[in-house]
mmCIF file with all atom_site columns, C-alpha atoms in Angstrom:
data_model
loop_
_atom_site.group_PDB
_atom_site.id
_atom_site.type_symbol
_atom_site.label_atom_id
_atom_site.label_alt_id
_atom_site.label_comp_id
_atom_site.label_asym_id
_atom_site.label_entity_id
_atom_site.label_seq_id
_atom_site.pdbx_PDB_ins_code
_atom_site.Cartn_x
_atom_site.Cartn_y
_atom_site.Cartn_z
_atom_site.occupancy
_atom_site.B_iso_or_equiv
_atom_site.pdbx_formal_charge
_atom_site.auth_seq_id
_atom_site.auth_comp_id
_atom_site.auth_asym_id
_atom_site.auth_atom_id
_atom_site.pdbx_PDB_model_num
ATOM 1   C CA . UNK L 1 1   ? 59.610 107.443 -42.971 1.00 0.00 ? 1123 UNK L CA 1
ATOM 2   C CA . UNK L 1 2   ? 57.747 108.642 -39.896 1.00 0.00 ? 1124 UNK L CA 1
ATOM 3   C CA . UNK L 1 3   ? 60.002 106.663 -37.591 1.00 0.00 ? 1125 UNK L CA 1
ATOM 4   C CA . UNK L 1 4   ? 62.777 108.212 -39.445 1.00 0.00 ? 1126 UNK L CA 1
ATOM 5   C CA . UNK L 1 5   ? 61.390 112.026 -38.878 1.00 0.00 ? 1127 UNK L CA 1
ATOM 6   C CA . UNK L 1 6   ? 60.521 111.276 -35.438 1.00 0.00 ? 1128 UNK L CA 1
ATOM 7   C CA . UNK L 1 7   ? 64.042 110.555 -34.342 1.00 0.00 ? 1129 UNK L CA 1
ATOM 8   C CA . UNK L 1 8   ? 65.492 113.748 -36.178 1.00 0.00 ? 1130 UNK L CA 1
ATOM 9   C CA . UNK L 1 9   ? 63.241 115.192 -33.312 1.00 0.00 ? 1131 UNK L CA 1
ATOM 10  C CA . UNK L 1 10  ? 64.463 113.497 -30.386 1.00 0.00 ? 1132 UNK L CA 1
ATOM 11  C CA . UNK L 1 11  ? 67.252 115.430 -28.643 1.00 0.00 ? 1133 UNK L CA 1
ATOM 12  C CA . UNK L 1 12  ? 70.422 114.050 -29.172 1.00 0.00 ? 1134 UNK L CA 1
ATOM 13  C CA . UNK L 1 13  ? 71.820 112.563 -25.445 1.00 0.00 ? 1135 UNK L CA 1
ATOM 14  C CA . UNK L 1 14  ? 75.290 113.857 -25.929 1.00 0.00 ? 1136 UNK L CA 1
ATOM 15  C CA . UNK L 1 15  ? 73.559 117.455 -27.253 1.00 0.00 ? 1137 UNK L CA 1
ATOM 16  C CA . UNK L 1 16  ? 74.162 120.390 -24.994 1.00 0.00 ? 1138 UNK L CA 1
ATOM 17  C CA . UNK L 1 17  ? 72.544 123.735 -25.331 1.00 0.00 ? 1139 UNK L CA 1
ATOM 18  C CA . UNK L 1 18  ? 75.308 126.298 -25.537 1.00 0.00 ? 1140 UNK L CA 1
ATOM 19  C CA . UNK L 1 19  ? 72.796 129.300 -25.050 1.00 0.00 ? 1141 UNK L CA 1
ATOM 20  C CA . UNK L 1 20  ? 72.158 127.672 -21.120 1.00 0.00 ? 1142 UNK L CA 1
ATOM 21  C CA . UNK L 1 21  ? 75.863 127.248 -20.585 1.00 0.00 ? 1143 UNK L CA 1
ATOM 22  C CA . UNK L 1 22  ? 77.009 130.531 -21.385 1.00 0.00 ? 1144 UNK L CA 1
ATOM 23  C CA . UNK L 1 23  ? 77.983 132.707 -18.159 1.00 0.00 ? 1145 UNK L CA 1
ATOM 24  C CA . UNK L 1 24  ? 75.453 135.991 -17.814 1.00 0.00 ? 1146 UNK L CA 1
ATOM 25  C CA . UNK L 1 25  ? 76.879 139.210 -19.701 1.00 0.00 ? 1147 UNK L CA 1
ATOM 26  C CA . UNK L 1 26  ? 77.871 142.220 -17.079 1.00 0.00 ? 1148 UNK L CA 1
ATOM 27  C CA . UNK L 1 27  ? 74.879 144.348 -17.076 1.00 0.00 ? 1149 UNK L CA 1
ATOM 28  C CA . UNK L 1 28  ? 76.016 146.998 -14.491 1.00 0.00 ? 1150 UNK L CA 1
ATOM 29  C CA . UNK L 1 29  ? 76.997 149.481 -16.894 1.00 0.00 ? 1151 UNK L CA 1
ATOM 30  C CA . UNK L 1 30  ? 73.820 149.334 -18.877 1.00 0.00 ? 1152 UNK L CA 1
ATOM 31  C CA . UNK L 1 31  ? 71.882 152.658 -18.389 1.00 0.00 ? 1153 UNK L CA 1
ATOM 32  C CA . UNK L 1 32  ? 68.418 152.955 -17.417 1.00 0.00 ? 1154 UNK L CA 1
ATOM 33  C CA . UNK L 1 33  ? 66.248 155.564 -18.374 1.00 0.00 ? 1155 UNK L CA 1
ATOM 34  C CA . UNK L 1 34  ? 62.793 157.082 -17.037 1.00 0.00 ? 1156 UNK L CA 1
ATOM 35  C CA . UNK L 1 35  ? 59.641 158.236 -18.860 1.00 0.00 ? 1157 UNK L CA 1
ATOM 36  C CA . UNK L 1 36  ? 57.235 161.148 -17.796 1.00 0.00 ? 1158 UNK L CA 1
ATOM 37  C CA . UNK L 1 37  ? 55.100 158.523 -16.063 1.00 0.00 ? 1159 UNK L CA 1
ATOM 38  C CA . UNK L 1 38  ? 57.918 156.827 -14.109 1.00 0.00 ? 1160 UNK L CA 1
ATOM 39  C CA . UNK L 1 39  ? 58.186 153.582 -16.261 1.00 0.00 ? 1161 UNK L CA 1
ATOM 40  C CA . UNK L 1 40  ? 61.675 152.610 -16.331 1.00 0.00 ? 1162 UNK L CA 1
ATOM 41  C CA . UNK L 1 41  ? 63.269 151.394 -19.219 1.00 0.00 ? 1163 UNK L CA 1
ATOM 42  C CA . UNK L 1 42  ? 66.762 149.433 -20.293 1.00 0.00 ? 1164 UNK L CA 1
ATOM 43  C CA . UNK L 1 43  ? 68.201 147.223 -22.772 1.00 0.00 ? 1165 UNK L CA 1
ATOM 44  C CA . UNK L 1 44  ? 68.706 143.831 -21.851 1.00 0.00 ? 1166 UNK L CA 1
ATOM 45  C CA . UNK L 1 45  ? 71.438 142.052 -23.862 1.00 0.00 ? 1167 UNK L CA 1
ATOM 46  C CA . UNK L 1 46  ? 70.931 138.835 -21.993 1.00 0.00 ? 1168 UNK L CA 1
ATOM 47  C CA . UNK L 1 47  ? 67.559 138.440 -23.652 1.00 0.00 ? 1169 UNK L CA 1
ATOM 48  C CA . UNK L 1 48  ? 67.761 140.244 -26.547 1.00 0.00 ? 1170 UNK L CA 1
ATOM 49  C CA . UNK L 1 49  ? 65.183 142.957 -25.259 1.00 0.00 ? 1171 UNK L CA 1
ATOM 50  C CA . UNK L 1 50  ? 63.994 145.937 -23.671 1.00 0.00 ? 1172 UNK L CA 1
ATOM 51  C CA . UNK L 1 51  ? 62.755 145.839 -20.590 1.00 0.00 ? 1173 UNK L CA 1
ATOM 52  C CA . UNK L 1 52  ? 61.091 147.738 -17.521 1.00 0.00 ? 1174 UNK L CA 1
ATOM 53  C CA . UNK L 1 53  ? 60.358 148.148 -14.367 1.00 0.00 ? 1175 UNK L CA 1
ATOM 54  C CA . UNK L 1 54  ? 56.754 146.876 -14.898 1.00 0.00 ? 1176 UNK L CA 1
ATOM 55  C CA . UNK L 1 55  ? 57.065 142.841 -15.265 1.00 0.00 ? 1177 UNK L CA 1
ATOM 56  C CA . UNK L 1 56  ? 54.200 143.214 -17.972 1.00 0.00 ? 1178 UNK L CA 1
ATOM 57  C CA . UNK L 1 57  ? 55.972 145.810 -20.199 1.00 0.00 ? 1179 UNK L CA 1
ATOM 58  C CA . UNK L 1 58  ? 58.629 144.528 -22.633 1.00 0.00 ? 1180 UNK L CA 1
ATOM 59  C CA . UNK L 1 59  ? 59.953 144.083 -26.019 1.00 0.00 ? 1181 UNK L CA 1
ATOM 60  C CA . UNK L 1 60  ? 61.733 141.324 -27.202 1.00 0.00 ? 1182 UNK L CA 1
ATOM 61  C CA . UNK L 1 61  ? 63.596 140.691 -30.376 1.00 0.00 ? 1183 UNK L CA 1
ATOM 62  C CA . UNK L 1 62  ? 63.826 137.768 -32.468 1.00 0.00 ? 1184 UNK L CA 1
ATOM 63  C CA . UNK L 1 63  ? 65.196 135.948 -35.841 1.00 0.00 ? 1185 UNK L CA 1
ATOM 64  C CA . UNK L 1 64  ? 65.164 132.481 -37.746 1.00 0.00 ? 1186 UNK L CA 1
ATOM 65  C CA . UNK L 1 65  ? 66.067 131.135 -40.998 1.00 0.00 ? 1187 UNK L CA 1
ATOM 66  C CA . UNK L 1 66  ? 62.891 129.489 -43.105 1.00 0.00 ? 1188 UNK L CA 1
ATOM 67  C CA . UNK L 1 67  ? 63.031 126.400 -44.983 1.00 0.00 ? 1189 UNK L CA 1
ATOM 68  C CA . UNK L 1 68  ? 64.433 128.106 -48.007 1.00 0.00 ? 1190 UNK L CA 1
ATOM 69  C CA . UNK L 1 69  ? 67.212 129.460 -45.337 1.00 0.00 ? 1191 UNK L CA 1
ATOM 70  C CA . UNK L 1 70  ? 66.500 133.034 -45.934 1.00 0.00 ? 1192 UNK L CA 1
ATOM 71  C CA . UNK L 1 71  ? 66.817 135.055 -42.817 1.00 0.00 ? 1193 UNK L CA 1
ATOM 72  C CA . UNK L 1 72  ? 63.953 136.983 -40.753 1.00 0.00 ? 1194 UNK L CA 1
ATOM 73  C CA . UNK L 1 73  ? 63.462 139.128 -37.970 1.00 0.00 ? 1195 UNK L CA 1
ATOM 74  C CA . UNK L 1 74  ? 60.675 140.786 -35.850 1.00 0.00 ? 1196 UNK L CA 1
ATOM 75  C CA . UNK L 1 75  ? 60.161 142.230 -32.475 1.00 0.00 ? 1197 UNK L CA 1
ATOM 76  C CA . UNK L 1 76  ? 57.286 141.315 -30.207 1.00 0.00 ? 1198 UNK L CA 1
ATOM 77  C CA . UNK L 1 77  ? 55.763 144.659 -27.634 1.00 0.00 ? 1199 UNK L CA 1
ATOM 78  C CA . UNK L 1 78  ? 54.494 142.361 -24.453 1.00 0.00 ? 1200 UNK L CA 1
ATOM 79  C CA . UNK L 1 79  ? 51.570 144.405 -22.771 1.00 0.00 ? 1201 UNK L CA 1
ATOM 80  C CA . UNK L 1 80  ? 48.336 144.623 -21.483 1.00 0.00 ? 1202 UNK L CA 1
ATOM 81  C CA . UNK L 1 81  ? 48.713 140.151 -20.975 1.00 0.00 ? 1203 UNK L CA 1
ATOM 82  C CA . UNK L 1 82  ? 49.179 140.683 -24.878 1.00 0.00 ? 1204 UNK L CA 1
ATOM 83  C CA . UNK L 1 83  ? 51.839 140.943 -27.353 1.00 0.00 ? 1205 UNK L CA 1
ATOM 84  C CA . UNK L 1 84  ? 51.919 142.488 -30.851 1.00 0.00 ? 1206 UNK L CA 1
ATOM 85  C CA . UNK L 1 85  ? 54.125 141.252 -33.610 1.00 0.00 ? 1207 UNK L CA 1
ATOM 86  C CA . UNK L 1 86  ? 56.188 144.583 -35.373 1.00 0.00 ? 1208 UNK L CA 1
ATOM 87  C CA . UNK L 1 87  ? 57.722 144.583 -38.422 1.00 0.00 ? 1209 UNK L CA 1
ATOM 88  C CA . UNK L 1 88  ? 59.101 147.208 -41.439 1.00 0.00 ? 1210 UNK L CA 1
ATOM 89  C CA . UNK L 1 89  ? 58.338 147.512 -45.272 1.00 0.00 ? 1211 UNK L CA 1
ATOM 90  C CA . UNK L 1 90  ? 61.266 145.255 -47.003 1.00 0.00 ? 1212 UNK L CA 1
ATOM 91  C CA . UNK L 1 91  ? 62.091 145.595 -50.461 1.00 0.00 ? 1213 UNK L CA 1
ATOM 92  C CA . UNK L 1 92  ? 61.267 141.756 -50.341 1.00 0.00 ? 1214 UNK L CA 1
ATOM 93  C CA . UNK L 1 93  ? 57.414 141.557 -49.365 1.00 0.00 ? 1215 UNK L CA 1
ATOM 94  C CA . UNK L 1 94  ? 58.515 137.583 -48.662 1.00 0.00 ? 1216 UNK L CA 1
ATOM 95  C CA . UNK L 1 95  ? 60.677 138.492 -46.171 1.00 0.00 ? 1217 UNK L CA 1
ATOM 96  C CA . UNK L 1 96  ? 59.882 139.594 -42.377 1.00 0.00 ? 1218 UNK L CA 1
ATOM 97  C CA . UNK L 1 97  ? 62.263 142.589 -41.174 1.00 0.00 ? 1219 UNK L CA 1
ATOM 98  C CA . UNK L 1 98  ? 62.414 144.410 -38.406 1.00 0.00 ? 1220 UNK L CA 1
ATOM 99  C CA . UNK L 1 99  ? 66.309 146.083 -38.207 1.00 0.00 ? 1221 UNK L CA 1
ATOM 100 C CA . UNK L 1 100 ? 67.816 149.523 -38.305 1.00 0.00 ? 1222 UNK L CA 1
ATOM 101 C CA . UNK L 1 101 ? 69.246 150.777 -41.005 1.00 0.00 ? 1223 UNK L CA 1
ATOM 102 C CA . UNK L 1 102 ? 72.655 151.784 -39.321 1.00 0.00 ? 1224 UNK L CA 1
ATOM 103 C CA . UNK L 1 103 ? 73.321 154.857 -42.112 1.00 0.00 ? 1225 UNK L CA 1
ATOM 104 C CA . UNK L 1 104 ? 70.349 155.912 -41.204 1.00 0.00 ? 1226 UNK L CA 1
ATOM 105 C CA . UNK L 1 105 ? 70.145 158.190 -38.379 1.00 0.00 ? 1227 UNK L CA 1
ATOM 106 C CA . UNK L 1 106 ? 67.758 161.366 -37.049 1.00 0.00 ? 1228 UNK L CA 1
ATOM 107 C CA . UNK L 1 107 ? 69.508 164.827 -36.867 1.00 0.00 ? 1229 UNK L CA 1
ATOM 108 C CA . UNK L 1 108 ? 70.239 164.474 -33.376 1.00 0.00 ? 1230 UNK L CA 1
ATOM 109 C CA . UNK L 1 109 ? 72.214 161.150 -34.039 1.00 0.00 ? 1231 UNK L CA 1
ATOM 110 C CA . UNK L 1 110 ? 69.174 158.704 -33.044 1.00 0.00 ? 1232 UNK L CA 1
ATOM 111 C CA . UNK L 1 111 ? 68.981 155.577 -34.576 1.00 0.00 ? 1233 UNK L CA 1
ATOM 112 C CA . UNK L 1 112 ? 65.646 155.119 -36.929 1.00 0.00 ? 1234 UNK L CA 1
ATOM 113 C CA . UNK L 1 113 ? 63.531 152.281 -36.440 1.00 0.00 ? 1235 UNK L CA 1
ATOM 114 C CA . UNK L 1 114 ? 60.845 152.257 -39.341 1.00 0.00 ? 1236 UNK L CA 1
ATOM 115 C CA . UNK L 1 115 ? 57.616 150.456 -38.225 1.00 0.00 ? 1237 UNK L CA 1
ATOM 116 C CA . UNK L 1 116 ? 55.633 149.996 -40.751 1.00 0.00 ? 1238 UNK L CA 1
ATOM 117 C CA . UNK L 1 117 ? 52.749 146.854 -39.683 1.00 0.00 ? 1239 UNK L CA 1
ATOM 118 C CA . UNK L 1 118 ? 51.672 144.536 -37.331 1.00 0.00 ? 1240 UNK L CA 1
ATOM 119 C CA . UNK L 1 119 ? 51.578 141.134 -38.211 1.00 0.00 ? 1241 UNK L CA 1
ATOM 120 C CA . UNK L 1 120 ? 48.744 138.811 -36.718 1.00 0.00 ? 1242 UNK L CA 1
ATOM 121 C CA . UNK L 1 121 ? 49.840 135.442 -37.737 1.00 0.00 ? 1243 UNK L CA 1
ATOM 122 C CA . UNK L 1 122 ? 53.411 134.377 -38.481 1.00 0.00 ? 1244 UNK L CA 1
ATOM 123 C CA . UNK L 1 123 ? 54.681 130.644 -39.289 1.00 0.00 ? 1245 UNK L CA 1
ATOM 124 C CA . UNK L 1 124 ? 58.575 129.403 -38.571 1.00 0.00 ? 1246 UNK L CA 1
ATOM 125 C CA . UNK L 1 125 ? 60.435 126.860 -38.043 1.00 0.00 ? 1247 UNK L CA 1
ATOM 126 C CA . UNK L 1 126 ? 60.367 126.247 -34.168 1.00 0.00 ? 1248 UNK L CA 1
ATOM 127 C CA . UNK L 1 127 ? 64.202 126.329 -33.413 1.00 0.00 ? 1249 UNK L CA 1
ATOM 128 C CA . UNK L 1 128 ? 63.618 127.132 -29.682 1.00 0.00 ? 1250 UNK L CA 1
ATOM 129 C CA . UNK L 1 129 ? 61.802 124.123 -29.510 1.00 0.00 ? 1251 UNK L CA 1
ATOM 130 C CA . UNK L 1 130 ? 64.344 122.093 -31.435 1.00 0.00 ? 1252 UNK L CA 1
ATOM 131 C CA . UNK L 1 131 ? 67.753 123.563 -31.167 1.00 0.00 ? 1253 UNK L CA 1
ATOM 132 C CA . UNK L 1 132 ? 69.678 120.931 -32.607 1.00 0.00 ? 1254 UNK L CA 1
ATOM 133 C CA . UNK L 1 133 ? 68.033 120.562 -35.846 1.00 0.00 ? 1255 UNK L CA 1
ATOM 134 C CA . UNK L 1 134 ? 69.874 121.924 -38.560 1.00 0.00 ? 1256 UNK L CA 1
ATOM 135 C CA . UNK L 1 135 ? 68.915 122.955 -41.451 1.00 0.00 ? 1257 UNK L CA 1
ATOM 136 C CA . UNK L 1 136 ? 65.639 124.780 -40.782 1.00 0.00 ? 1258 UNK L CA 1
ATOM 137 C CA . UNK L 1 137 ? 63.982 122.368 -43.236 1.00 0.00 ? 1259 UNK L CA 1
ATOM 138 C CA . UNK L 1 138 ? 63.948 119.479 -40.799 1.00 0.00 ? 1260 UNK L CA 1
ATOM 139 C CA . UNK L 1 139 ? 61.706 121.593 -38.161 1.00 0.00 ? 1261 UNK L CA 1
ATOM 140 C CA . UNK L 1 140 ? 58.329 121.477 -37.410 1.00 0.00 ? 1262 UNK L CA 1
ATOM 141 C CA . UNK L 1 141 ? 56.171 124.627 -37.924 1.00 0.00 ? 1263 UNK L CA 1
ATOM 142 C CA . UNK L 1 142 ? 54.946 127.094 -35.425 1.00 0.00 ? 1264 UNK L CA 1
ATOM 143 C CA . UNK L 1 143 ? 52.082 129.532 -35.560 1.00 0.00 ? 1265 UNK L CA 1
ATOM 144 C CA . UNK L 1 144 ? 52.754 133.010 -33.731 1.00 0.00 ? 1266 UNK L CA 1
ATOM 145 C CA . UNK L 1 145 ? 49.604 134.717 -33.197 1.00 0.00 ? 1267 UNK L CA 1
ATOM 146 C CA . UNK L 1 146 ? 49.777 137.925 -31.629 1.00 0.00 ? 1268 UNK L CA 1
ATOM 147 C CA . UNK L 1 147 ? 47.241 141.250 -31.296 1.00 0.00 ? 1269 UNK L CA 1
ATOM 148 C CA . UNK L 1 148 ? 46.218 143.056 -34.687 1.00 0.00 ? 1270 UNK L CA 1
ATOM 149 C CA . UNK L 1 149 ? 43.867 145.194 -33.340 1.00 0.00 ? 1271 UNK L CA 1
ATOM 150 C CA . UNK L 1 150 ? 43.444 147.335 -30.561 1.00 0.00 ? 1272 UNK L CA 1
ATOM 151 C CA . UNK L 1 151 ? 39.917 147.051 -28.001 1.00 0.00 ? 1273 UNK L CA 1
ATOM 152 C CA . UNK L 1 152 ? 40.071 151.095 -28.450 1.00 0.00 ? 1274 UNK L CA 1
ATOM 153 C CA . UNK L 1 153 ? 41.702 154.036 -28.930 1.00 0.00 ? 1275 UNK L CA 1
ATOM 154 C CA . UNK L 1 154 ? 43.233 154.146 -25.422 1.00 0.00 ? 1276 UNK L CA 1
ATOM 155 C CA . UNK L 1 155 ? 45.021 150.905 -26.077 1.00 0.00 ? 1277 UNK L CA 1
ATOM 156 C CA . UNK L 1 156 ? 46.078 152.168 -29.621 1.00 0.00 ? 1278 UNK L CA 1
ATOM 157 C CA . UNK L 1 157 ? 47.981 155.373 -28.010 1.00 0.00 ? 1279 UNK L CA 1
ATOM 158 C CA . UNK L 1 158 ? 49.256 152.999 -25.027 1.00 0.00 ? 1280 UNK L CA 1
ATOM 159 C CA . UNK L 1 159 ? 51.035 150.598 -28.500 1.00 0.00 ? 1281 UNK L CA 1
ATOM 160 C CA . UNK L 1 160 ? 52.079 153.723 -29.551 1.00 0.00 ? 1282 UNK L CA 1
ATOM 161 C CA . UNK L 1 161 ? 53.455 155.252 -26.598 1.00 0.00 ? 1283 UNK L CA 1
ATOM 162 C CA . UNK L 1 162 ? 55.237 152.191 -25.740 1.00 0.00 ? 1284 UNK L CA 1
ATOM 163 C CA . UNK L 1 163 ? 56.673 151.452 -29.020 1.00 0.00 ? 1285 UNK L CA 1
ATOM 164 C CA . UNK L 1 164 ? 58.103 154.981 -29.560 1.00 0.00 ? 1286 UNK L CA 1
ATOM 165 C CA . UNK L 1 165 ? 59.734 154.890 -25.517 1.00 0.00 ? 1287 UNK L CA 1
ATOM 166 C CA . UNK L 1 166 ? 61.314 151.504 -25.429 1.00 0.00 ? 1288 UNK L CA 1
ATOM 167 C CA . UNK L 1 167 ? 62.941 151.928 -28.595 1.00 0.00 ? 1289 UNK L CA 1
ATOM 168 C CA . UNK L 1 168 ? 64.025 155.434 -27.809 1.00 0.00 ? 1290 UNK L CA 1
ATOM 169 C CA . UNK L 1 169 ? 66.827 153.441 -25.712 1.00 0.00 ? 1291 UNK L CA 1
ATOM 170 C CA . UNK L 1 170 ? 68.347 151.133 -28.071 1.00 0.00 ? 1292 UNK L CA 1
ATOM 171 C CA . UNK L 1 171 ? 70.321 152.032 -31.286 1.00 0.00 ? 1293 UNK L CA 1
ATOM 172 C CA . UNK L 1 172 ? 70.280 148.044 -32.083 1.00 0.00 ? 1294 UNK L CA 1
ATOM 173 C CA . UNK L 1 173 ? 73.356 147.394 -30.870 1.00 0.00 ? 1295 UNK L CA 1
ATOM 174 C CA . UNK L 1 174 ? 73.747 145.081 -27.754 1.00 0.00 ? 1296 UNK L CA 1
ATOM 175 C CA . UNK L 1 175 ? 77.308 145.749 -27.683 1.00 0.00 ? 1297 UNK L CA 1
ATOM 176 C CA . UNK L 1 176 ? 76.802 150.055 -27.049 1.00 0.00 ? 1298 UNK L CA 1
ATOM 177 C CA . UNK L 1 177 ? 74.463 149.173 -24.103 1.00 0.00 ? 1299 UNK L CA 1
ATOM 178 C CA . UNK L 1 178 ? 76.855 146.980 -22.239 1.00 0.00 ? 1300 UNK L CA 1
ATOM 179 C CA . UNK L 1 179 ? 79.886 149.073 -22.361 1.00 0.00 ? 1301 UNK L CA 1
ATOM 180 C CA . UNK L 1 180 ? 77.098 152.065 -20.497 1.00 0.00 ? 1302 UNK L CA 1
ATOM 181 C CA . UNK L 1 181 ? 77.324 154.069 -23.739 1.00 0.00 ? 1303 UNK L CA 1
ATOM 182 C CA . UNK L 1 182 ? 74.145 156.288 -24.002 1.00 0.00 ? 1304 UNK L CA 1
ATOM 183 C CA . UNK L 1 183 ? 71.898 154.486 -26.659 1.00 0.00 ? 1305 UNK L CA 1
ATOM 184 C CA . UNK L 1 184 ? 69.044 156.513 -28.764 1.00 0.00 ? 1306 UNK L CA 1
ATOM 185 C CA . UNK L 1 185 ? 66.914 155.061 -30.866 1.00 0.00 ? 1307 UNK L CA 1
ATOM 186 C CA . UNK L 1 186 ? 63.934 157.193 -32.726 1.00 0.00 ? 1308 UNK L CA 1
ATOM 187 C CA . UNK L 1 187 ? 60.093 155.654 -34.117 1.00 0.00 ? 1309 UNK L CA 1
ATOM 188 C CA . UNK L 1 188 ? 59.120 156.458 -37.837 1.00 0.00 ? 1310 UNK L CA 1
ATOM 189 C CA . UNK L 1 189 ? 55.539 155.343 -38.630 1.00 0.00 ? 1311 UNK L CA 1
ATOM 190 C CA . UNK L 1 190 ? 54.958 154.316 -42.303 1.00 0.00 ? 1312 UNK L CA 1
ATOM 191 C CA . UNK L 1 191 ? 52.776 156.334 -43.685 1.00 0.00 ? 1313 UNK L CA 1
ATOM 192 C CA . UNK L 1 192 ? 50.646 153.511 -44.263 1.00 0.00 ? 1314 UNK L CA 1
ATOM 193 C CA . UNK L 1 193 ? 50.151 152.705 -40.564 1.00 0.00 ? 1315 UNK L CA 1
ATOM 194 C CA . UNK L 1 194 ? 49.708 156.581 -39.008 1.00 0.00 ? 1316 UNK L CA 1
ATOM 195 C CA . UNK L 1 195 ? 46.891 156.310 -41.755 1.00 0.00 ? 1317 UNK L CA 1
ATOM 196 C CA . UNK L 1 196 ? 45.359 153.602 -40.140 1.00 0.00 ? 1318 UNK L CA 1
ATOM 197 C CA . UNK L 1 197 ? 45.669 154.533 -36.709 1.00 0.00 ? 1319 UNK L CA 1
ATOM 198 C CA . UNK L 1 198 ? 44.022 157.614 -37.747 1.00 0.00 ? 1320 UNK L CA 1
ATOM 199 C CA . UNK L 1 199 ? 41.178 155.929 -39.184 1.00 0.00 ? 1321 UNK L CA 1
ATOM 200 C CA . UNK L 1 200 ? 40.716 153.913 -36.747 1.00 0.00 ? 1322 UNK L CA 1
ATOM 201 C CA . UNK L 1 201 ? 41.138 150.740 -39.062 1.00 0.00 ? 1323 UNK L CA 1
ATOM 202 C CA . UNK L 1 202 ? 43.257 148.942 -35.918 1.00 0.00 ? 1324 UNK L CA 1
ATOM 203 C CA . UNK L 1 203 ? 40.445 149.518 -33.021 1.00 0.00 ? 1325 UNK L CA 1
ATOM 204 C CA . UNK L 1 204 ? 38.039 146.593 -32.957 1.00 0.00 ? 1326 UNK L CA 1
ATOM 205 C CA . UNK L 1 205 ? 34.981 148.098 -34.057 1.00 0.00 ? 1327 UNK L CA 1
#
């Protein structure tokens, strides 16, 4: 039985990674934005991320299917040489979700992003290491461990600022960015999340 499992984990000799063979998308029309502090940021459809002129600051978007074939999504904000996994509340508490509702916009037409919590740990099938394995039930699991508490108030405020700033240039649709359209997003923090910010619950004591 062990030998059969090990055979499945081996990369087939004729398998081709379609993701690696694709030509990069033309991002010449993608708009760049600049904050009051000089931080430049933009959507990068090639890496499904929001990049900045500071290589240590960026946000990546991820999706995966669990062993029950249920779809999940989340984002990772990278800064201060660490990362924070951010998600939103969802009607099914077993699902990890971070995705805009394209029917919900602000009065100014901005796409709403609900940011309700951060996850310290997340277990998921390792499809990045074993992309030839389908279904997901065959994949080994990995555990992602992100930052769940901030070292001080300054770092917490920096997190809030970066989440709001980076998502302000993304409407959730990469195609719009490729066409050079102005894409706007607005972060709405959950009530419970805001309460934790205000109480200092997310700061190391």
